[in-house]
XYZ file of C-alpha atoms in Angstrom:
660
model
C 130.276 175.936 32.934
C 132.963 174.253 35.058
C 135.168 175.871 37.662
C 138.712 175.805 37.387
C 139.639 172.966 39.421
C 137.002 170.627 38.314
C 138.310 171.499 34.482
C 141.417 170.495 35.675
C 140.381 167.380 37.220
C 138.890 166.405 34.325
C 141.697 167.430 32.336
C 144.057 165.224 34.437
C 141.519 162.146 34.007
C 141.897 162.794 30.317
C 145.581 162.889 30.135
C 146.408 160.030 32.709
C 144.047 157.829 30.559
C 145.487 158.842 27.031
C 149.303 158.515 28.430
C 148.345 155.021 30.012
C 147.290 153.511 27.237
C 149.638 155.082 25.060
C 152.343 153.373 27.201
C 150.680 150.118 26.949
C 150.387 150.435 23.116
C 147.121 148.948 23.621
C 143.558 150.240 25.180
C 140.555 152.201 24.471
C 141.024 156.021 24.929
C 137.700 157.197 23.509
C 135.269 156.558 26.460
C 137.675 158.021 29.178
C 137.859 161.181 27.038
C 134.552 161.776 26.399
C 133.146 160.749 29.462
C 135.546 162.217 31.876
C 133.127 165.331 32.591
C 130.275 163.141 33.693
C 132.532 160.852 35.785
C 134.366 163.543 37.641
C 131.068 165.173 38.173
C 129.758 162.110 39.971
C 132.628 161.299 42.018
C 133.489 164.683 43.210
C 129.831 166.078 43.747
C 127.602 163.001 44.448
C 128.911 159.634 44.957
C 128.791 158.428 48.414
C 132.132 156.663 48.675
C 135.389 156.442 51.106
C 138.749 155.522 49.872
C 139.653 155.011 53.589
C 137.000 152.130 54.096
C 136.126 151.406 50.378
C 133.829 148.459 51.508
C 131.728 150.475 54.025
C 128.271 148.906 53.825
C 125.966 151.876 52.749
C 128.354 153.289 50.001
C 127.042 154.078 46.701
C 127.820 151.660 43.976
C 129.490 152.494 40.530
C 130.000 150.274 37.539
C 131.707 151.175 34.666
C 129.569 148.866 32.320
C 131.574 149.881 29.205
C 134.643 148.091 30.984
C 136.982 148.647 27.854
C 137.121 152.440 29.139
C 138.848 151.075 32.227
C 141.609 153.984 32.437
C 138.451 156.408 33.365
C 138.048 154.142 36.398
C 141.728 153.997 37.134
C 142.350 157.383 36.967
C 139.659 158.314 39.288
C 140.781 155.574 41.758
C 144.108 157.037 41.500
C 143.209 160.713 42.005
C 140.867 159.746 44.831
C 143.290 157.760 46.875
C 142.311 154.301 46.512
C 145.734 153.112 46.402
C 146.599 152.924 42.651
C 149.904 154.602 41.982
C 151.510 156.544 39.138
C 153.260 153.303 38.592
C 150.476 151.216 38.469
C 149.031 153.491 35.873
C 152.053 153.152 33.897
C 151.706 149.315 33.915
C 148.252 149.133 32.510
C 147.436 145.975 30.843
C 150.914 144.676 31.974
C 151.019 141.114 33.659
C 150.333 141.173 37.031
C 149.436 144.789 37.229
C 146.433 146.429 39.343
C 145.382 147.872 35.969
C 144.376 145.099 33.819
C 142.591 145.992 30.438
C 139.201 145.608 32.014
C 138.147 146.272 35.486
C 138.427 142.846 37.675
C 136.402 142.432 40.821
C 138.659 141.581 43.684
C 141.808 142.549 41.979
C 141.568 146.337 42.403
C 140.629 147.955 45.071
C 137.440 150.219 44.378
C 136.485 148.129 41.596
C 132.767 146.859 42.199
C 132.247 144.376 39.372
C 134.271 142.708 36.477
C 133.001 144.179 33.223
C 133.817 143.833 29.713
C 131.099 141.935 28.017
C 128.920 145.243 27.052
C 125.669 145.489 28.815
C 126.703 142.960 31.506
C 127.470 145.616 34.225
C 124.088 147.176 33.324
C 122.359 144.012 34.746
C 124.797 143.886 37.565
C 123.780 147.164 38.585
C 120.224 145.924 38.676
C 120.926 143.141 40.836
C 122.627 145.535 43.203
C 119.579 147.950 43.358
C 117.512 145.231 44.069
C 119.706 144.099 47.044
C 119.679 147.533 48.426
C 115.885 147.933 47.759
C 115.404 144.714 49.369
C 117.606 144.981 52.511
C 116.248 148.276 53.410
C 112.947 147.128 53.731
C 114.158 144.391 55.912
C 116.519 146.572 58.178
C 115.502 150.325 57.927
C 113.500 151.555 60.908
C 112.373 155.289 61.382
C 115.389 157.511 61.932
C 117.647 154.596 61.240
C 118.274 154.310 57.304
C 121.092 151.589 57.918
C 120.699 150.831 53.993
C 120.346 153.950 51.852
C 122.444 154.056 49.043
C 122.448 154.700 45.057
C 123.697 152.428 42.299
C 125.311 154.434 39.590
C 126.079 152.431 36.168
C 128.016 154.155 33.262
C 127.829 152.668 29.909
C 127.632 153.334 26.074
C 125.795 152.518 23.015
C 127.316 149.238 22.921
C 125.667 148.571 26.250
C 122.382 149.636 24.821
C 122.596 147.472 21.746
C 122.972 144.389 23.716
C 120.103 142.438 24.503
C 120.907 141.919 28.202
C 120.427 145.619 28.969
C 117.074 145.614 27.420
C 116.162 142.309 29.759
C 117.453 143.898 32.778
C 116.076 147.469 32.483
C 112.795 146.135 31.493
C 112.728 144.199 34.773
C 114.127 147.392 36.664
C 111.363 149.596 35.451
C 108.819 146.893 36.698
C 110.072 146.737 40.090
C 110.658 150.434 40.378
C 114.130 150.482 41.324
C 114.463 154.466 42.154
C 117.968 154.329 43.479
C 119.198 152.898 40.163
C 120.842 155.656 37.925
C 122.139 154.958 34.432
C 124.571 157.620 32.683
C 124.332 156.863 29.196
C 127.553 157.970 27.324
C 125.897 158.751 24.075
C 128.224 159.625 21.416
C 126.791 157.253 18.399
C 130.076 155.770 17.529
C 130.962 152.072 17.559
C 133.917 150.160 16.281
C 132.499 150.034 12.850
C 131.514 153.627 12.579
C 128.413 155.723 13.195
C 125.661 153.767 15.140
C 123.415 154.830 12.332
C 124.543 151.909 10.408
C 122.975 149.606 12.990
C 121.107 151.402 15.778
C 118.670 154.259 15.136
C 116.292 153.752 17.694
C 115.382 156.323 20.618
C 116.925 155.135 23.589
C 114.830 157.313 25.854
C 111.794 156.466 24.353
C 112.665 152.850 25.134
C 113.544 153.435 28.647
C 110.381 155.673 29.239
C 108.358 152.545 28.199
C 110.430 150.427 30.634
C 108.980 152.793 33.264
C 112.253 155.055 33.748
C 112.256 158.507 34.408
C 114.509 159.971 31.420
C 116.787 163.117 31.426
C 119.006 164.552 28.647
C 122.054 166.285 28.649
C 122.781 167.884 25.589
C 126.506 168.898 26.129
C 128.394 166.211 27.709
C 130.996 169.084 28.847
C 128.550 171.055 30.768
C 129.071 169.812 34.207
C 126.661 172.260 35.496
C 123.904 170.561 33.441
C 125.329 167.098 34.470
C 124.877 167.891 38.017
C 121.427 169.323 37.738
C 120.373 166.049 35.948
C 121.900 163.927 38.640
C 120.196 165.976 41.158
C 117.067 165.489 39.186
C 117.420 161.719 38.938
C 117.867 161.466 42.852
C 114.673 163.334 43.690
C 112.401 160.967 42.059
C 112.787 157.637 44.146
C 109.516 156.113 42.474
C 111.007 154.959 39.332
C 114.920 154.319 38.305
C 116.539 157.039 35.800
C 118.253 157.095 32.806
C 120.683 160.306 32.190
C 121.471 160.444 28.748
C 124.888 162.493 28.189
C 125.416 163.510 24.518
C 129.387 163.246 24.148
C 131.994 163.089 21.872
C 134.080 159.887 21.902
C 137.635 161.113 22.170
C 136.798 164.610 23.402
C 139.540 167.059 23.262
C 141.820 165.322 20.728
C 141.408 167.325 17.366
C 142.248 164.679 14.925
C 140.442 161.864 16.840
C 137.206 163.384 18.688
C 134.060 161.958 17.261
C 135.671 159.132 15.090
C 135.704 155.334 15.299
C 139.187 155.415 15.629
C 139.169 156.975 18.954
C 137.396 153.839 20.355
C 139.990 151.085 20.520
C 143.478 152.289 19.654
C 146.248 154.470 21.131
C 145.979 158.298 20.437
C 149.443 158.398 19.279
C 152.115 160.629 20.434
C 151.444 163.556 18.399
C 147.769 163.284 18.855
C 148.404 163.370 22.809
C 150.468 166.342 22.395
C 147.909 167.963 20.086
C 145.389 166.914 23.142
C 147.541 168.280 25.721
C 147.690 171.551 23.543
C 143.968 171.857 23.140
C 143.035 171.754 27.067
C 146.130 173.849 27.975
C 148.053 170.761 29.557
C 151.417 171.696 30.316
C 152.419 168.979 32.663
C 155.316 166.268 32.188
C 153.984 163.002 31.362
C 152.125 160.963 34.257
C 152.417 164.102 36.329
C 149.333 165.724 37.863
C 149.045 169.007 39.296
C 149.374 169.549 43.059
C 146.189 171.379 43.407
C 144.219 168.370 41.562
C 145.468 165.882 44.109
C 144.741 168.146 47.071
C 141.063 168.885 45.841
C 140.564 164.953 45.483
C 142.133 164.167 48.900
C 139.987 166.818 50.609
C 136.710 165.477 48.794
C 138.164 161.725 50.137
C 138.750 163.161 53.643
C 135.368 164.707 53.854
C 133.732 161.475 52.443
C 135.394 159.721 55.641
C 132.187 161.123 57.295
C 129.817 158.758 55.551
C 131.652 155.883 57.203
C 131.768 157.622 60.513
C 128.268 158.734 60.487
C 127.005 155.187 59.253
C 129.031 153.548 62.077
C 127.714 155.885 64.669
C 123.899 155.217 63.441
C 124.487 151.566 63.471
C 125.909 151.583 67.104
C 122.641 153.174 68.094
C 120.465 150.916 65.918
C 122.271 147.972 67.603
C 121.270 149.274 70.979
C 117.875 150.238 70.177
C 117.066 147.176 67.881
C 119.174 144.387 69.282
C 117.313 141.604 67.455
C 117.434 143.386 63.866
C 121.204 143.932 64.703
C 121.792 140.181 65.349
C 119.508 139.410 62.207
C 122.003 141.797 60.499
C 124.929 139.848 61.507
C 123.312 136.664 60.337
C 123.032 138.337 56.790
C 126.420 139.740 56.505
C 128.798 137.787 59.002
C 127.316 134.658 60.146
C 128.373 131.224 58.207
C 125.066 129.651 59.229
C 125.206 127.300 56.320
C 127.772 125.247 57.918
C 125.401 124.184 60.510
C 123.513 122.148 57.885
C 126.259 119.523 57.939
C 125.237 118.190 61.151
C 121.557 119.009 60.491
C 119.831 115.508 60.453
C 116.635 117.232 58.681
C 118.835 118.406 56.139
C 120.167 114.928 55.211
C 117.019 113.116 55.732
C 116.119 110.351 53.196
C 112.470 109.553 52.275
C 111.327 106.092 51.535
C 110.346 106.825 48.002
C 111.752 107.675 44.448
C 111.876 111.290 43.731
C 112.890 113.752 41.061
C 115.824 115.657 42.337
C 114.249 118.927 41.120
C 111.670 117.971 43.879
C 114.398 117.128 46.500
C 115.959 120.343 45.611
C 112.519 122.276 46.303
C 112.347 120.802 49.676
C 115.683 121.597 50.559
C 115.301 125.103 49.718
C 112.338 125.547 51.904
C 114.208 123.826 54.637
C 117.247 126.143 54.173
C 115.197 129.352 54.457
C 114.151 128.625 57.906
C 118.044 128.513 58.724
C 119.553 131.011 56.384
C 116.940 134.055 56.758
C 118.771 135.792 53.910
C 118.053 133.201 51.032
C 116.965 135.204 48.029
C 116.244 134.323 44.288
C 113.915 132.676 41.826
C 113.401 131.671 38.462
C 113.022 132.751 34.626
C 109.423 132.474 34.996
C 109.690 128.573 35.835
C 109.549 128.132 39.546
C 106.717 125.761 39.433
C 108.806 123.762 37.482
C 112.189 124.197 38.865
C 110.567 124.030 42.470
C 112.534 127.167 43.518
C 109.580 128.992 44.973
C 110.127 129.725 49.049
C 107.185 129.269 50.516
C 105.466 132.149 52.793
C 108.464 134.553 52.174
C 106.471 136.776 49.722
C 107.370 137.916 46.003
C 109.790 140.873 45.798
C 108.075 143.716 43.713
C 107.819 147.318 43.372
C 105.086 147.106 45.922
C 106.506 144.461 48.395
C 110.328 144.808 48.496
C 110.603 142.690 51.553
C 109.623 139.563 49.411
C 112.536 137.184 48.993
C 110.816 135.132 45.866
C 112.042 136.745 42.808
C 110.267 136.671 39.531
C 112.772 137.356 36.688
C 110.128 136.830 34.028
C 111.649 135.092 30.582
C 115.028 136.931 30.708
C 117.635 134.135 31.696
C 120.639 136.279 30.523
C 119.891 139.421 32.791
C 118.722 136.924 35.352
C 122.307 135.636 35.942
C 123.586 139.115 35.491
C 121.184 140.231 38.130
C 122.218 137.272 40.482
C 125.779 138.243 40.177
C 124.863 141.957 41.204
C 122.769 140.591 44.100
C 125.794 138.649 45.251
C 128.326 141.652 44.628
C 126.106 143.865 46.749
C 126.672 141.508 49.849
C 124.232 140.416 52.202
C 122.120 137.887 50.327
C 122.541 134.201 49.427
C 120.988 134.249 46.137
C 120.108 131.625 43.600
C 118.692 131.856 40.120
C 117.145 128.858 37.802
C 115.870 127.644 34.534
C 115.835 124.727 32.475
C 119.299 123.101 31.919
C 119.067 123.428 28.369
C 118.221 127.285 28.631
C 121.325 127.532 30.479
C 122.808 128.591 27.010
C 120.978 131.993 27.304
C 122.859 132.635 30.609
C 126.379 131.331 30.042
C 128.254 134.299 29.625
C 126.910 135.540 33.194
C 127.880 132.165 34.573
C 131.464 132.483 33.192
C 131.641 136.168 35.025
C 130.402 134.562 38.150
C 133.491 132.373 37.966
C 135.682 135.149 37.100
C 134.461 137.243 39.662
C 134.502 134.341 42.156
C 130.868 134.779 43.304
C 129.121 131.779 44.774
C 125.668 132.067 42.920
C 123.919 129.020 42.690
C 122.406 128.105 39.482
C 119.642 125.584 40.042
C 119.114 124.070 36.294
C 116.403 121.238 36.012
C 115.342 118.891 33.467
C 118.910 117.552 33.043
C 118.858 115.117 30.227
C 117.298 113.208 27.437
C 114.964 112.174 30.446
C 113.100 115.465 29.719
C 111.326 113.287 27.086
C 108.125 114.505 24.864
C 109.460 118.184 24.668
C 112.148 116.965 22.060
C 115.508 118.037 21.231
C 114.983 121.811 21.853
C 114.431 121.146 25.281
C 116.935 118.233 25.838
C 120.343 119.064 27.101
C 123.089 117.364 25.601
C 126.318 119.232 25.449
C 125.405 121.669 28.194
C 127.044 119.472 31.191
C 130.327 119.427 29.366
C 130.034 123.040 28.541
C 129.909 124.131 32.599
C 132.317 121.160 33.365
C 134.965 122.799 31.317
C 134.696 126.397 33.117
C 137.514 126.918 35.424
C 136.389 127.632 39.149
C 132.817 126.509 38.481
C 131.253 123.205 40.458
C 128.730 121.639 38.358
C 126.860 118.892 40.281
C 124.491 116.351 38.686
C 123.101 114.483 41.989
C 121.968 110.967 41.756
C 119.337 110.752 44.788
C 118.385 112.947 47.858
C 121.551 112.536 49.561
C 123.534 113.942 46.741
C 121.209 116.469 46.124
C 121.909 117.723 49.711
C 125.494 117.605 49.413
C 125.468 119.731 46.269
C 123.255 122.421 48.311
C 125.597 122.044 51.130
C 128.452 122.579 48.959
C 126.956 125.466 47.271
C 125.691 127.305 50.300
C 129.300 127.051 52.069
C 131.238 128.063 48.850
C 133.021 131.177 49.310
C 134.669 131.814 45.779
C 133.246 129.315 43.330
C 129.447 129.311 41.910
C 127.887 125.997 41.505
C 125.315 124.508 39.239
C 122.917 122.075 40.491
C 121.743 119.925 37.265
C 118.522 118.144 38.297
C 116.059 115.623 37.229
C 112.678 115.873 35.879
C 112.038 111.820 36.355
C 111.913 110.374 39.957
C 115.106 108.532 41.004
C 115.529 105.831 43.726
C 117.283 106.324 46.879
C 120.695 104.555 46.590
C 121.977 102.607 49.418
C 125.285 103.766 49.175
C 125.063 107.407 48.501
C 126.555 109.563 51.530
C 128.201 112.679 52.252
C 131.278 111.376 50.351
C 129.609 113.214 47.373
C 131.205 116.412 48.649
C 134.378 115.002 47.589
C 132.834 115.107 43.995
C 133.399 111.297 43.362
C 133.275 108.655 45.614
C 132.749 104.941 45.421
C 128.863 104.086 45.765
C 128.901 100.428 45.350
C 132.285 98.658 45.711
C 133.746 95.443 44.315
C 134.278 92.647 46.939
C 137.885 92.397 45.625
C 140.748 94.167 46.462
C 141.489 95.257 42.812
C 138.136 95.030 41.245
C 137.673 93.665 37.758
C 136.755 97.163 36.395
C 134.728 100.401 37.215
C 131.603 101.721 36.281
C 131.066 105.401 36.522
C 128.190 107.620 36.236
C 126.178 110.651 37.320
C 122.768 111.668 38.123
C 119.870 109.098 36.794
C 122.506 106.814 35.406
C 123.982 106.139 38.931
C 121.143 103.435 39.832
C 121.585 102.162 36.234
C 125.440 101.364 36.707
C 124.437 99.702 40.010
C 122.044 97.273 38.282
C 124.539 96.439 35.625
C 126.904 95.876 38.383
C 124.596 93.110 39.716
C 124.178 91.619 36.465
C 128.098 91.484 35.623
C 128.499 89.839 38.970
C 126.655 87.124 37.910
C 128.363 86.622 34.820
C 131.696 86.570 36.828
C 132.795 90.077 36.807
C 133.225 91.920 39.914
C 133.378 95.579 39.368
C 133.240 98.843 41.459
C 130.573 101.567 40.836
C 131.740 105.188 41.332
C 129.001 107.975 41.598
C 130.759 111.428 40.106
C 128.241 114.191 41.069
C 131.045 116.661 40.433
C 134.067 116.440 38.333
C 135.122 119.664 39.303
C 135.661 119.043 42.984
C 136.910 115.507 42.445
C 139.549 116.883 40.133
C 140.748 119.156 43.092
C 140.819 116.215 45.452
C 144.521 115.126 46.394
C 145.899 112.388 44.134
C 145.975 109.791 46.681
C 142.021 110.048 47.139
C 141.600 110.007 43.504
C 143.703 106.972 43.028
C 141.749 105.255 45.948
C 138.435 105.825 43.961
C 139.872 105.235 40.327
C 142.837 102.998 40.809
C 145.248 103.351 37.907
C 146.080 99.533 37.541
C 142.295 99.334 36.810
C 141.911 99.933 33.109
C 138.504 98.377 32.286
C 136.315 101.393 32.580
C 132.664 102.576 31.458
C 131.309 105.838 31.929
C 127.392 106.112 31.794
C 125.617 109.427 31.328
C 122.651 110.683 29.027
C 124.160 113.466 27.971
C 127.090 114.114 25.714
C 130.143 111.438 26.529
C 132.621 114.645 25.861
C 135.023 114.952 29.338
C 134.614 111.450 30.381
C 137.736 110.253 28.364
C 139.925 111.698 31.059
C 138.681 108.906 33.541
C 138.179 105.987 31.004
C 141.322 106.372 29.175
C 142.052 104.747 26.235
C 141.241 101.199 27.183
C 137.828 102.303 28.435
C 134.513 102.963 26.869
C 131.838 105.885 27.255
C 128.129 105.532 26.842
C 126.112 108.532 26.293
C 124.885 110.572 23.574
C 126.551 111.590 20.488
C 123.452 113.161 18.658
C 120.584 115.295 19.651
C 117.567 113.674 21.396
C 114.168 112.879 20.145
C 110.277 113.578 21.202
C 109.356 110.585 23.024
C 108.602 109.487 26.551
C 111.905 109.115 28.820
C 111.778 105.569 28.867
C 111.526 105.089 25.289
C 114.383 107.512 24.648
C 116.875 105.818 26.832
C 116.164 102.593 24.960
C 116.381 104.385 21.676
C 119.978 105.612 22.840
C 120.876 102.738 24.243
C 121.548 104.129 27.452
C 120.488 100.807 29.399
C 121.627 98.187 31.706
C 122.179 95.632 29.099
C 124.141 98.064 26.945
C 126.388 99.027 30.260
C 126.985 95.089 30.610
C 127.420 94.214 26.757
C 130.018 97.103 26.722
C 132.019 96.262 29.813
C 132.170 92.503 28.758
C 133.417 93.499 25.214
C 136.441 95.331 26.897
């Protein structure tokens, strides 16, 4: 049963969504029409949110994982006073509007995550719930629940089909994330028709196996049943909850409801008229009754008490627990990472060769003593990726205060969860796996870059230097793939100093994720390496000439090889410069004057060396240069033999340069 004002508000959401999609001649009306009752119930009755202070720390998080149904979210944001106007709704999917086709984080106030790739929002919701649980264990004191909120995720059959949701929810159940509530818009329709053609499993049974509390709402229009379901979900904090709400896609539109055509195309003017007649809507287009605005405004005004209450609570907390309040500021406000620049221990160079993965492991354990909010882990590989933080414990259902995350063998969900942790705020997070398995997590790394989240990816076993494990474990094209992503910094450091620079860059980044691509094999410490690595590319060993005879350039393990070749070439009468290029992305953003000083245009004899794909180096070596690297997959053999087999040798560098 629904009261009059709730019915009117639900209908307003439906009509606004349908009209905006019709005006754009593009969009997905099915989800907004079918999910409007559950969304309105959540936002009006349960969601702890405050349009006047949309970022207050203890708000509930709401993620629309089925991002194609964005007009549902935009209608809610408009009605509840988040600043979206009717004109914004009329500009749905238009260039520069605040209402793009899928919700975009940092673009529209009230949007907690960029969603669109189905299932991604589910994983990010798990990450947010992990962050909430961990931060609550760190900061809450008796009588002072300064971290105490829920994470709600709404998605449909497509989200449930994508493998990322299975990965993420398996972990959520294992971790006992009791403040995670998943609203499942269960309508049995996908783009190609009824889901029976490809999806017949019992989703609730699957979630029971994960360790979820599962609840069924038989009628998606029954707001009383939806209310009871959410109350039941909130009452059990020992396990996450799935609320399956049986809905009709396109509900209310007689010719479209329950059909695949309702999913992803405008209803059409005649069907919108039929929708309005069916629900008794008599308003002009893009017009909402004053009663609805008044109702939503009163809820929003009342919800400001959440912010005021939390502010008062935190003032008392600060007075009673000043040390904890100071720690809170370090988690949420301080830029402690900047202090690493002048920290001699952070930049200390040992007198021995080291694998950069081992260097990174030492740095992580140094950083954790300076940044108390370091939180992260690996996809079951921390002994190999060297990402375990000593003495900080393991995050688990039993020990939420632990800072080491065990993601299990779930690379895709790991990256999505990492995004959610960063979206939540308060933690400096990293995720880790072998570089070749970055293929599994690439879609979520792409979302990191789109959202501008400075999540750190620690990706080890960086080249054919992996050796005996063979082609399946030797990355070739992955480095070029990551370098091709906009707003993503990919570092492949050559030694201790460059690895420290990579970590410093990652930790101080505000809006750009970073991948640290690290070696398995030991690498020598290079005399010329320096903090100049923070510029992405720099002269590590220069020619004695004002204009060098040529330039050798490399990254990672091949920089030392280039320096060896430089010495041999000098004996043959060629005085060349060696450039280390740990991060093309940053180098390419440097001023032209600096780039020209490193790679003078008049020096056209250039050779790149990298034990991965040569793709991408041509922009530096040009038509007159040469690129030494991999044009095939690798082979199973000791690393030293592989470098010989594939001609990534000092001798080949020398001969290639001389042939120019």
